[in-house]
Amino acid sequence: MTELTVNGAPVTVASDGDTPLLTVLRDELGLVGSRFGCGQGLCGACFVNVDGTVMPACQTPLGQVAGQGVTTVEGLSRDGTPHPVQQAILDRQAAQCGFCISGIVVRAAALLAEEPDADADRVAEALDRNLCRCGAQRRIIGAVLAARDLT
Amino acid sequence: MSDLPAHVIDNPHLGTWLSVADGLLEVHVGKVELGQGILTALAQIAADALGVPLPAIRMVAAHTTDGPDEGLTAGSLSVLQAGPALRHVGAVVRALAGPSEPVTSYVERVAALDPHTDLTSVAPAGAAETRSVGRSEARLDLPDKVLGRPRYLADLRPEGLLHGRVLRPPSPGARLVELDQGWKATGVELVRDGSFVGVVGEREADVDRALEQLRRDTTWAEEDSLPDEDDLPAWLREGPHEVIEVVDEGAPDEVALTASYSRPFLLHASIAPSVGMAVWRDGVLHVWSHSQGIHALRDAIAQALELAREDVAVEHVENAGCYGHNAADDAAFDAVLLARAVPGRPVQSRWTRPDELTWGPLSSAMTATVSAGLVDGRITGWAYDVWSQGHTARPGFRGTPGLLAGAHLAVPVPMPAATDPPLPGGGGTTRNAVPLYDVGPRRVTGHRKARTPLRSSAMRALGAHLNVFAIESFMDELAETAGVDPVRFRLDHLTDPRAAHVVETAAHLAGWDDPLPEDVGRGLGFARYKDNGAWCAVVAEVAVGSNVRVRRLTVVADLGTVVNPDGARNQLEGGATQATSWTVKERVRFDRRRVTSDDWERYPILSFAEAPLVDVHLVESDAPSIGAGEAAQGPTAAAIANAVHGALRVRVRDLPLTAESIVRAIEAQE
């Protein structure tokens, strides 16, 4: 049994310590917002925030986050109010298929928390490990800047 | 009523299109959401047609038994095909149940209509008021996706779900020679049929571990069957070929210029690996798939397993962006085969990332040679030959199921080389192979490779990416030979006013004549997609340093009447950005045995920092709607190549436009 905090709530999970956190989130906890894209930590679709550090859940063994606080995309909206990055993406329709968006929201939210004045180049650089195949990159960068201006 | 929409004639019952639940009008369409926003655009059309506000509509995903058969969602045809059908359905409903206000009582009257009402025998009401069409309505599917709610196929968790994984062979043509009879792994059951091997189990962690164990515990017979990746044009030109005569008005009398162009194999490279889900229960096989054509998939599954069509039901569920015939259908068939071993239990089978990048159908490498006559600044004749593998191997092609796992079964189902869609549908190898310009007598011929070890099928724009790249690069080369500005040269050869308009507008908006810094170039590309779709001109501004950096794209498109302007812009922006990635970065890598570009490091795609700024301008028009999704692919490639020439005075004719290919072009020029 491993204890950790997920989106503010303490949880105890039965998976082995070497099970990828992504599998625990999706299969054991039913939190499917973190998406499986590559299983190799190369696309960013499963990014989660672990006590302030953004990491690919697919490459993070459960044992490594025992006792720590994990925030997934589901944990970014509060009481039904979307995170400003999510709201800006919706306002600007800055997505096509949306499969990459969960990880981008997690990464961008962490960026704006650390660097509230990030500019377009900085946003692009921060999203360097997130892939988007539909070609929504420029819209997404614009949405993150709009979220920055909202907060 | 001879002017009835084809999709209404094919699906004549009201209940196939419309139902009522929770006080909402549920609209059933056969077109599927691929990330392109089509369900929103069709909801807008349906809302106007039915005379209700958009929130009164709920779109229902395509289903082989509960919805219309509208063929494939492909070819930028969805609004063109499904739009008229929904308008007719709405007009019939208003005739039978109108007036449409107040909405609540109207919906009650619609609910009371006979679902067997024959849509072809009721006189429709007059045209409805346009309220939603033309507005940039927000996408209906995005809130779930942006807020991380369950929406994609892999998010489904039906009662009793088992997870499945299939071990794909290590290379095309490989055969399984050894797997211990008593093979076991924790928490899974083995499923084997010939070289098809997979596992099913209760927990994802178990099936993932078992898959890796299975990989270690199997021995395969492999052979070197792949071509030389550094000499694809020569290999493509080796026969046998199926010849496609597109037009033959004779060859040019005198040839002023000849050039050859090429591109490598490309990948769909969707961000999600393909997934399928299936259950065999009570004599019916139920399948959930993100296929582009659920009816064709149903027929292919029935054919492969010798089932009655009626005993197979396929329902569409969304996955990540789909840009053509990817592995969706194959993953569905994997799930079907795995689920067959555990009757009554649904099995969800997900591909691995390496399998997605190596076993999904590729988009074919291509090469073309073009020659033209040129007298006093006028083109006097045109000859064009293009060599390629086929661009469709969709389920049902050449009369075969076309499902990957079929080729690996103990009694294999043959998988022939890909073919092409018919010419009237736009063709594949020869899509956009005929220039829209007035070029005198033309001879255009396609040569489709009849035998190949590499599986190829339809990807966004099909052959148009290479053909437009070639034609539009060559137009610049001709303009240079003639000593005429490339925009002027194009306009001199265009008689179609909508074509001339997008070219002129793109040049104007991009500041065609404005001075540029050194090492920065500007180039234009133009095409009318499939010769019957959208007119699109793109101007690229490119900086060339250690690599090609596309700074800005100006895209001008004439789509006729636009249903959702922001949605159309999003499609063109995305298409142009994706085409930039194809054009400057992408190339499937392989050795003589295996496809080796099996992860995101070995098949890199455009990053956030590399994505160009894209300005999209839509031409105001009340002409009939034509699709937007594929229009920018070819013009973007050509515009970038022409801009590279503008920056370096070097003509790069082989994609991708990497530092390596530029150096080769410089060496060839010297």
Coordinates of C-alpha atoms in Angstrom, one line a residue, chain B residues 85-588:
Chain B
A85 CA -28.9 16.0 -45.6
L86 CA -29.4 17.7 -42.3
R87 CA -31.0 20.7 -44.0
H88 CA -33.5 18.3 -45.6
V89 CA -34.2 16.4 -42.4
G90 CA -34.8 19.7 -40.6
A91 CA -37.1 21.0 -43.3
V92 CA -39.2 17.8 -43.2
V93 CA -39.4 18.0 -39.4
R94 CA -40.5 21.6 -39.5
A95 CA -43.1 20.7 -42.1
L96 CA -44.5 17.9 -39.9
A97 CA -44.0 19.4 -36.4
G98 CA -43.7 23.1 -36.8
P99 CA -43.8 25.9 -35.7
S100 CA -40.5 25.5 -33.9
E101 CA -41.3 28.0 -31.1
P102 CA -41.7 27.7 -28.2
V103 CA -38.9 25.1 -28.3
T104 CA -40.3 22.9 -25.5
S105 CA -43.6 22.1 -27.1
Y106 CA -41.9 21.8 -30.5
V107 CA -39.6 19.2 -29.1
E108 CA -42.6 17.3 -27.7
R109 CA -44.2 17.3 -31.1
V110 CA -41.0 16.1 -32.7
A111 CA -40.8 13.3 -30.1
A112 CA -44.3 12.2 -31.3
L113 CA -43.3 11.9 -34.9
D114 CA -43.1 8.4 -36.4
P115 CA -39.4 7.4 -36.6
H116 CA -40.2 5.4 -39.7
T117 CA -41.3 8.6 -41.6
D118 CA -39.9 8.4 -45.1
L119 CA -37.9 11.6 -45.6
T120 CA -38.1 11.2 -49.3
S121 CA -41.8 11.3 -49.5
V122 CA -42.7 14.4 -47.4
A123 CA -42.6 17.9 -48.9
P124 CA -40.1 19.8 -46.9
A125 CA -40.9 23.3 -45.4
G126 CA -39.2 26.3 -46.9
A127 CA -35.7 27.4 -46.1
A128 CA -35.1 28.1 -42.4
E129 CA -33.7 31.3 -40.9
T130 CA -29.9 31.3 -40.6
R131 CA -29.1 31.9 -37.0
S132 CA -26.1 29.7 -36.0
V133 CA -24.4 29.0 -39.4
G134 CA -21.8 31.7 -40.1
R135 CA -21.1 32.2 -36.4
S136 CA -17.9 31.2 -34.6
E137 CA -19.7 28.9 -32.1
A138 CA -17.5 27.3 -29.5
R139 CA -16.7 23.7 -30.0
L140 CA -19.1 21.4 -28.2
D141 CA -16.5 18.8 -27.4
L142 CA -13.8 21.0 -26.1
P143 CA -14.9 21.5 -22.4
D144 CA -14.5 17.8 -21.7
K145 CA -11.1 17.7 -23.3
V146 CA -9.8 20.9 -21.7
L147 CA -11.1 20.1 -18.3
G148 CA -9.7 16.5 -18.3
R149 CA -13.0 14.7 -18.3
P150 CA -13.5 11.2 -19.8
R151 CA -14.0 11.7 -23.5
Y152 CA -11.6 9.5 -25.4
L153 CA -12.0 5.8 -26.2
A154 CA -9.2 4.9 -23.7
D155 CA -11.2 6.7 -21.0
L156 CA -14.2 4.3 -21.3
R157 CA -14.5 1.9 -18.3
P158 CA -17.5 -0.4 -18.9
E159 CA -18.5 -3.0 -16.3
G160 CA -16.2 -6.0 -16.5
L161 CA -13.5 -4.3 -18.6
L162 CA -10.4 -6.2 -19.4
H163 CA -7.3 -4.6 -20.9
G164 CA -5.5 -6.0 -23.8
R165 CA -2.1 -5.6 -25.6
V166 CA -0.9 -7.2 -28.8
L167 CA 2.7 -8.0 -29.5
R168 CA 3.5 -6.8 -33.0
P169 CA 6.2 -8.6 -35.0
P170 CA 9.6 -6.8 -34.9
S171 CA 9.6 -6.0 -38.6
P172 CA 7.3 -6.2 -41.7
G173 CA 7.1 -9.8 -42.9
A174 CA 8.4 -11.3 -39.7
R175 CA 6.9 -14.7 -38.5
L176 CA 6.7 -16.0 -35.0
V177 CA 8.8 -19.1 -34.8
E178 CA 9.0 -19.8 -31.1
L179 CA 6.9 -19.2 -28.0
D180 CA 6.8 -21.8 -25.2
Q181 CA 3.5 -23.7 -25.1
G182 CA 3.3 -23.1 -21.3
W183 CA 4.1 -19.4 -21.4
K184 CA 2.6 -17.6 -18.4
A185 CA 2.7 -14.1 -16.9
T186 CA 1.1 -12.6 -13.8
G187 CA -2.6 -11.6 -14.1
V188 CA -3.0 -12.2 -17.9
E189 CA -4.3 -14.8 -20.3
L190 CA -2.4 -15.4 -23.6
V191 CA -4.2 -15.2 -26.9
R192 CA -2.5 -16.6 -29.9
D193 CA -3.4 -17.3 -33.6
G194 CA -0.4 -17.9 -35.8
S195 CA 1.9 -14.8 -35.6
F196 CA -0.9 -12.8 -33.8
V197 CA 0.0 -12.9 -30.1
G198 CA -1.6 -10.8 -27.3
V199 CA -2.6 -10.8 -23.7
V200 CA -5.7 -9.8 -21.8
G201 CA -5.9 -9.1 -18.1
E202 CA -7.8 -7.2 -15.4
R203 CA -5.2 -4.5 -14.7
E204 CA -3.3 -2.3 -17.1
A205 CA -0.1 -2.6 -15.2
D206 CA -0.2 -6.4 -15.6
V207 CA -0.9 -6.3 -19.4
D208 CA 1.9 -3.8 -19.9
R209 CA 4.4 -5.9 -18.0
A210 CA 3.2 -9.1 -19.7
L211 CA 3.7 -7.5 -23.1
E212 CA 7.4 -6.8 -22.4
Q213 CA 7.9 -10.3 -21.0
L214 CA 6.3 -11.7 -24.2
R215 CA 8.6 -9.6 -26.3
R216 CA 11.6 -11.2 -24.5
D217 CA 10.2 -14.7 -24.7
T218 CA 9.4 -14.8 -28.5
T219 CA 11.7 -15.6 -31.4
W220 CA 10.9 -14.3 -34.9
A221 CA 12.1 -15.1 -38.3
E222 CA 12.9 -11.8 -40.0
E223 CA 14.2 -10.9 -43.5
D224 CA 15.7 -7.8 -45.1
S225 CA 12.8 -6.6 -47.2
L226 CA 13.0 -2.8 -47.1
P227 CA 14.3 -0.4 -49.8
D228 CA 17.4 1.9 -49.4
E229 CA 16.0 4.9 -47.5
D230 CA 18.6 7.1 -49.2
D231 CA 17.5 6.2 -52.7
L232 CA 13.7 6.2 -52.6
P233 CA 13.1 8.1 -55.9
A234 CA 15.0 5.4 -57.8
W235 CA 13.1 2.6 -55.9
L236 CA 9.7 4.3 -56.5
R237 CA 10.5 4.4 -60.2
E238 CA 11.2 0.6 -60.4
G239 CA 8.3 -1.3 -61.7
P240 CA 5.9 -3.0 -61.9
H241 CA 3.5 0.0 -61.7
E242 CA -0.2 0.5 -62.3
V243 CA -0.4 3.4 -64.7
I244 CA -2.9 6.2 -64.1
E245 CA -3.6 8.3 -67.2
V246 CA -5.0 11.6 -65.9
V247 CA -4.9 13.7 -69.0
D248 CA -3.1 13.3 -72.3
E249 CA -3.2 16.2 -74.7
G250 CA 0.2 15.5 -76.1
A251 CA 3.7 16.3 -74.9
P252 CA 5.2 19.8 -75.1
D253 CA 6.8 20.5 -78.5
E254 CA 10.0 21.9 -77.0
V255 CA 11.1 21.5 -73.4
A256 CA 12.6 24.6 -71.8
L257 CA 13.0 23.2 -68.3
T258 CA 12.8 19.8 -66.5
A259 CA 13.1 19.1 -62.8
S260 CA 12.4 16.3 -60.4
Y261 CA 11.1 16.5 -56.8
S262 CA 10.6 14.0 -54.0
R263 CA 9.5 13.5 -50.5
P264 CA 10.1 10.6 -48.1
F265 CA 7.6 8.4 -46.3
L266 CA 5.7 10.4 -43.6
L267 CA 3.7 9.4 -40.5
H268 CA 0.3 10.4 -39.1
A269 CA 2.1 10.6 -35.7
S270 CA -1.1 11.2 -33.7
I271 CA -0.5 12.1 -30.1
A272 CA -2.5 9.2 -28.9
P273 CA -1.8 5.6 -29.8
S274 CA -4.7 3.8 -31.4
V275 CA -7.2 2.0 -29.2
G276 CA -10.1 -0.4 -29.8
M277 CA -12.7 -2.0 -27.6
A278 CA -14.9 -4.9 -28.3
V279 CA -17.2 -7.4 -26.6
W280 CA -18.7 -10.7 -27.9
R281 CA -22.1 -11.0 -26.1
D282 CA -25.4 -12.7 -26.9
G283 CA -24.4 -13.5 -30.5
V284 CA -23.5 -9.9 -31.3
L285 CA -20.0 -8.4 -31.6
H286 CA -20.0 -4.8 -30.4
V287 CA -17.0 -2.7 -31.3
W288 CA -16.0 0.8 -30.2
S289 CA -13.5 2.6 -32.5
H290 CA -12.1 5.9 -33.6
S291 CA -12.2 4.8 -37.2
Q292 CA -13.0 7.3 -40.0
G293 CA -15.4 4.8 -41.5
I294 CA -17.4 2.7 -39.0
H295 CA -19.6 1.1 -41.6
A296 CA -16.6 0.0 -43.7
L297 CA -14.9 -1.3 -40.5
R298 CA -18.0 -3.3 -39.6
D299 CA -18.1 -4.9 -43.1
A300 CA -14.3 -5.6 -43.0
I301 CA -14.6 -7.3 -39.5
A302 CA -17.6 -9.3 -40.7
Q303 CA -15.7 -10.3 -43.9
A304 CA -12.5 -11.3 -42.0
L305 CA -14.3 -13.4 -39.5
E306 CA -17.0 -14.7 -41.8
L307 CA -19.8 -13.1 -39.6
A308 CA -23.1 -11.7 -40.8
R309 CA -23.0 -7.9 -41.0
E310 CA -26.1 -7.7 -38.8
D311 CA -24.2 -9.4 -36.0
V312 CA -21.5 -6.7 -35.8
A313 CA -22.2 -3.2 -34.4
V314 CA -19.6 -0.5 -34.5
E315 CA -19.8 2.8 -32.6
H316 CA -17.6 5.8 -32.9
V317 CA -15.7 7.1 -29.9
E318 CA -13.2 10.0 -30.2
N319 CA -9.4 9.7 -29.9
A320 CA -6.6 12.1 -30.5
G321 CA -6.4 13.9 -33.8
C322 CA -6.9 11.8 -36.9
Y323 CA -5.3 13.0 -40.2
G324 CA -6.3 10.0 -42.4
H325 CA -6.3 6.2 -42.3
N326 CA -4.2 5.5 -39.2
A327 CA -4.2 2.4 -37.1
A328 CA -7.7 3.0 -35.6
D329 CA -9.3 0.2 -37.6
D330 CA -6.4 -2.2 -36.9
A331 CA -6.7 -1.5 -33.1
A332 CA -10.4 -2.2 -33.3
F333 CA -9.7 -5.6 -34.9
D334 CA -7.1 -6.4 -32.3
A335 CA -9.7 -5.8 -29.6
V336 CA -12.1 -8.1 -31.5
L337 CA -9.6 -10.9 -31.7
L338 CA -8.6 -10.6 -28.0
A339 CA -12.2 -10.3 -26.9
R340 CA -13.1 -13.5 -28.8
A341 CA -11.0 -15.4 -26.2
V342 CA -13.0 -14.0 -23.3
P343 CA -16.7 -14.0 -24.4
G344 CA -19.0 -11.6 -22.5
R345 CA -16.1 -9.4 -21.3
P346 CA -15.3 -6.1 -23.0
V347 CA -11.6 -5.8 -23.9
Q348 CA -9.9 -2.5 -24.5
S349 CA -6.7 -2.9 -26.5
R350 CA -4.2 0.0 -26.9
W351 CA -1.2 0.2 -29.2
T352 CA 2.2 1.1 -27.9
R353 CA 3.9 4.3 -29.1
P354 CA 6.6 2.4 -31.1
D355 CA 3.9 0.3 -32.8
E356 CA 1.9 3.4 -33.6
L357 CA 4.9 4.9 -35.3
T358 CA 6.0 1.8 -37.2
W359 CA 2.9 -0.4 -37.8
G360 CA 0.3 2.3 -38.7
P361 CA -0.1 2.9 -42.4
L362 CA 2.5 5.3 -43.7
S363 CA 2.0 8.1 -46.1
S364 CA 3.9 7.1 -49.2
A365 CA 7.2 8.5 -50.4
M366 CA 6.7 10.1 -53.8
T367 CA 8.8 11.5 -56.7
A368 CA 7.8 13.5 -59.7
T369 CA 9.4 14.8 -62.9
V370 CA 7.9 17.8 -64.7
S371 CA 8.9 19.4 -68.0
A372 CA 7.5 22.5 -69.7
G373 CA 7.9 24.6 -72.8
L374 CA 8.3 28.3 -72.3
V375 CA 8.1 31.0 -75.0
D376 CA 8.1 34.7 -74.4
G377 CA 7.1 34.3 -70.7
R378 CA 4.2 31.9 -71.6
I379 CA 4.1 28.2 -70.7
T380 CA 3.5 26.3 -74.0
G381 CA 3.1 22.7 -72.9
W382 CA 3.4 20.6 -69.8
A383 CA 4.4 17.0 -69.0
Y384 CA 4.2 15.5 -65.5
D385 CA 4.9 12.0 -64.2
V386 CA 4.5 11.0 -60.6
W387 CA 5.6 7.8 -58.9
S388 CA 4.2 6.7 -55.6
Q389 CA 2.8 3.8 -53.6
G390 CA -1.0 3.9 -53.4
H391 CA -2.8 6.3 -51.0
T392 CA -5.6 4.1 -49.8
A393 CA -5.6 0.7 -48.1
R394 CA -8.8 1.4 -46.0
P395 CA -10.9 -1.5 -44.8
G396 CA -12.5 -3.0 -47.9
F397 CA -9.9 -1.8 -50.3
R398 CA -9.3 -4.2 -53.3
G399 CA -12.1 -6.3 -51.8
T400 CA -10.0 -7.3 -48.8
P401 CA -10.7 -6.5 -45.1
G402 CA -7.4 -4.5 -44.9
L403 CA -7.0 -5.1 -41.2
L404 CA -3.4 -5.5 -40.0
A405 CA -3.9 -8.4 -37.6
G406 CA -5.5 -10.4 -40.4
A407 CA -2.1 -10.7 -42.1
H408 CA -0.6 -12.3 -38.9
L409 CA -3.2 -15.0 -38.3
A410 CA -2.5 -18.7 -38.8
V411 CA -4.7 -18.6 -41.9
P412 CA -3.7 -15.1 -43.0
V413 CA -6.0 -12.7 -44.8
P414 CA -4.0 -11.2 -47.7
M415 CA -3.0 -7.5 -47.6
P416 CA -2.2 -6.3 -51.1
A417 CA -0.4 -3.0 -51.9
A418 CA -2.4 0.1 -51.5
T419 CA -4.5 1.5 -54.3
D420 CA -5.9 5.0 -54.9
P421 CA -9.3 6.6 -54.6
P422 CA -10.9 7.0 -58.1
L423 CA -9.9 10.0 -60.1
P424 CA -13.4 11.7 -59.9
G425 CA -13.0 11.6 -56.1
G426 CA -9.7 13.4 -56.4
G427 CA -7.4 10.4 -56.9
G428 CA -4.5 9.7 -54.6
T429 CA -1.1 9.5 -56.3
T430 CA -2.3 12.0 -58.8
R431 CA -4.3 14.3 -56.4
N432 CA -3.6 17.8 -57.6
A433 CA -1.2 16.5 -60.3
V434 CA -2.8 18.7 -63.0
P435 CA -1.9 22.4 -62.7
L436 CA -4.8 24.8 -62.6
Y437 CA -2.8 27.1 -64.8
D438 CA -3.2 27.7 -68.5
V439 CA -0.2 25.7 -69.7
G440 CA -1.1 24.6 -73.2
P441 CA -1.2 20.9 -74.0
R442 CA -0.8 18.7 -70.9
R443 CA 0.2 15.1 -70.3
V444 CA -0.1 14.0 -66.7
T445 CA 0.5 10.4 -65.7
G446 CA 0.7 8.6 -62.3
H447 CA 2.7 5.4 -61.7
R448 CA 1.5 3.5 -58.7
K449 CA 4.0 0.9 -57.3
A450 CA 2.3 -2.5 -57.4
R451 CA 4.5 -4.3 -54.9
T452 CA 6.0 -3.0 -51.7
P453 CA 6.9 -4.3 -48.2
L454 CA 5.8 -1.0 -46.6
R455 CA 2.2 -0.4 -45.9
S456 CA 0.8 2.9 -47.0
S457 CA -2.6 4.6 -47.0
A458 CA -4.4 7.9 -46.9
M459 CA -3.0 10.8 -45.0
R460 CA -4.3 14.4 -45.1
A461 CA -4.1 15.7 -48.7
L462 CA -2.8 12.3 -50.0
G463 CA -0.6 13.0 -53.1
A464 CA -1.4 16.7 -53.1
H465 CA 1.4 17.5 -50.7
L466 CA 4.1 16.4 -53.1
N467 CA 2.3 17.3 -56.3
V468 CA 1.6 20.9 -55.3
F469 CA 5.1 21.2 -53.9
A470 CA 6.5 20.0 -57.2
I471 CA 4.2 22.1 -59.5
E472 CA 4.5 25.2 -57.4
S473 CA 8.3 24.9 -57.1
F474 CA 8.5 24.4 -60.8
M475 CA 6.3 27.5 -61.5
D476 CA 8.8 29.5 -59.5
E477 CA 11.6 27.9 -61.5
L478 CA 9.8 28.8 -64.8
A479 CA 9.2 32.3 -63.6
E480 CA 12.9 32.8 -62.8
T481 CA 13.8 31.4 -66.3
A482 CA 11.3 33.8 -67.8
G483 CA 12.6 36.7 -65.7
V484 CA 9.1 37.4 -64.3
D485 CA 8.0 37.9 -60.7
P486 CA 6.5 34.6 -59.5
V487 CA 3.2 36.1 -58.4
R488 CA 2.9 38.0 -61.8
F489 CA 3.9 34.8 -63.6
R490 CA 1.1 32.8 -61.9
L491 CA -1.5 35.5 -62.5
D492 CA -0.5 35.5 -66.2
H493 CA -1.4 31.8 -66.4
L494 CA -4.6 31.8 -64.3
T495 CA -8.0 32.2 -65.9
D496 CA -10.1 31.2 -62.8
P497 CA -11.0 34.4 -61.0
R498 CA -11.3 32.8 -57.6
A499 CA -7.8 31.4 -58.0
A500 CA -6.4 34.7 -59.0
H501 CA -8.1 36.4 -56.1
V502 CA -6.5 34.2 -53.4
V503 CA -3.1 34.5 -55.0
E504 CA -3.3 38.3 -55.2
T505 CA -4.7 38.6 -51.7
A506 CA -2.1 36.4 -50.1
A507 CA 0.7 38.4 -51.9
H508 CA -0.9 41.7 -50.8
L509 CA -1.5 40.7 -47.1
A510 CA 2.0 39.2 -46.8
G511 CA 3.7 42.4 -48.1
W512 CA 5.0 40.6 -51.2
D513 CA 7.2 43.5 -52.4
D514 CA 8.4 44.6 -48.9
P515 CA 12.2 44.3 -48.5
L516 CA 13.5 41.5 -46.3
P517 CA 16.7 41.0 -44.2
E518 CA 19.5 38.9 -45.5
D519 CA 18.9 35.1 -45.1
V520 CA 15.2 35.7 -45.0
G521 CA 13.1 34.6 -48.0
R522 CA 9.5 34.8 -49.0
G523 CA 7.7 32.3 -51.2
L524 CA 4.2 31.6 -52.5
G525 CA 2.3 28.4 -53.1
F526 CA -1.2 27.9 -54.5
A527 CA -3.6 25.1 -55.3
R528 CA -7.3 24.4 -55.5
Y529 CA -7.6 21.3 -53.4
K530 CA -8.6 18.2 -55.5
D531 CA -9.4 20.6 -58.3
N532 CA -12.9 20.8 -56.9
G533 CA -12.4 22.0 -53.3
A534 CA -11.0 25.1 -51.6
W535 CA -8.8 27.6 -53.3
C536 CA -5.8 28.3 -51.1
A537 CA -2.7 30.5 -51.4
V538 CA 0.0 30.6 -48.8
V539 CA 3.0 33.0 -48.5
A540 CA 5.8 31.8 -46.3
E541 CA 8.5 33.9 -44.7
V542 CA 11.5 31.8 -43.9
A543 CA 14.8 32.5 -42.1
V544 CA 17.6 30.1 -43.1
G545 CA 20.5 29.7 -40.6
S546 CA 21.7 26.3 -39.3
N547 CA 18.2 25.1 -40.3
V548 CA 15.0 26.3 -41.9
R549 CA 12.9 28.4 -39.6
V550 CA 9.4 29.2 -40.9
R551 CA 8.6 32.6 -39.2
R552 CA 5.2 33.4 -40.6
L553 CA 2.6 31.9 -42.9
T554 CA -0.1 34.0 -44.6
V555 CA -3.0 31.7 -45.6
V556 CA -5.8 32.9 -47.9
A557 CA -8.6 30.5 -48.6
D558 CA -11.9 30.6 -50.5
L559 CA -14.2 28.0 -48.9
G560 CA -17.5 29.3 -50.2
T561 CA -20.0 29.9 -47.4
V562 CA -18.2 29.3 -44.1
V563 CA -20.3 27.5 -41.4
N564 CA -18.0 28.3 -38.5
P565 CA -15.4 31.0 -39.4
D566 CA -13.1 30.4 -36.3
G567 CA -13.4 26.6 -36.8
A568 CA -12.3 27.0 -40.4
R569 CA -9.4 29.3 -39.5
N570 CA -8.4 26.7 -36.8
Q571 CA -8.3 24.0 -39.5
L572 CA -6.3 26.1 -41.9
E573 CA -3.8 27.2 -39.2
G574 CA -3.4 23.7 -38.0
G575 CA -3.1 22.3 -41.5
A576 CA -0.4 24.9 -42.4
T577 CA 1.5 24.2 -39.2
Q578 CA 1.3 20.5 -39.6
A579 CA 2.4 20.8 -43.3
T580 CA 5.4 22.9 -42.0
S581 CA 6.4 20.0 -39.8
W582 CA 6.1 17.5 -42.7
T583 CA 8.0 19.8 -45.0
V584 CA 11.0 20.9 -42.8
K585 CA 11.4 18.0 -40.4
E586 CA 9.8 14.7 -41.1
R587 CA 11.1 11.5 -42.6
V588 CA 10.3 7.9 -41.7

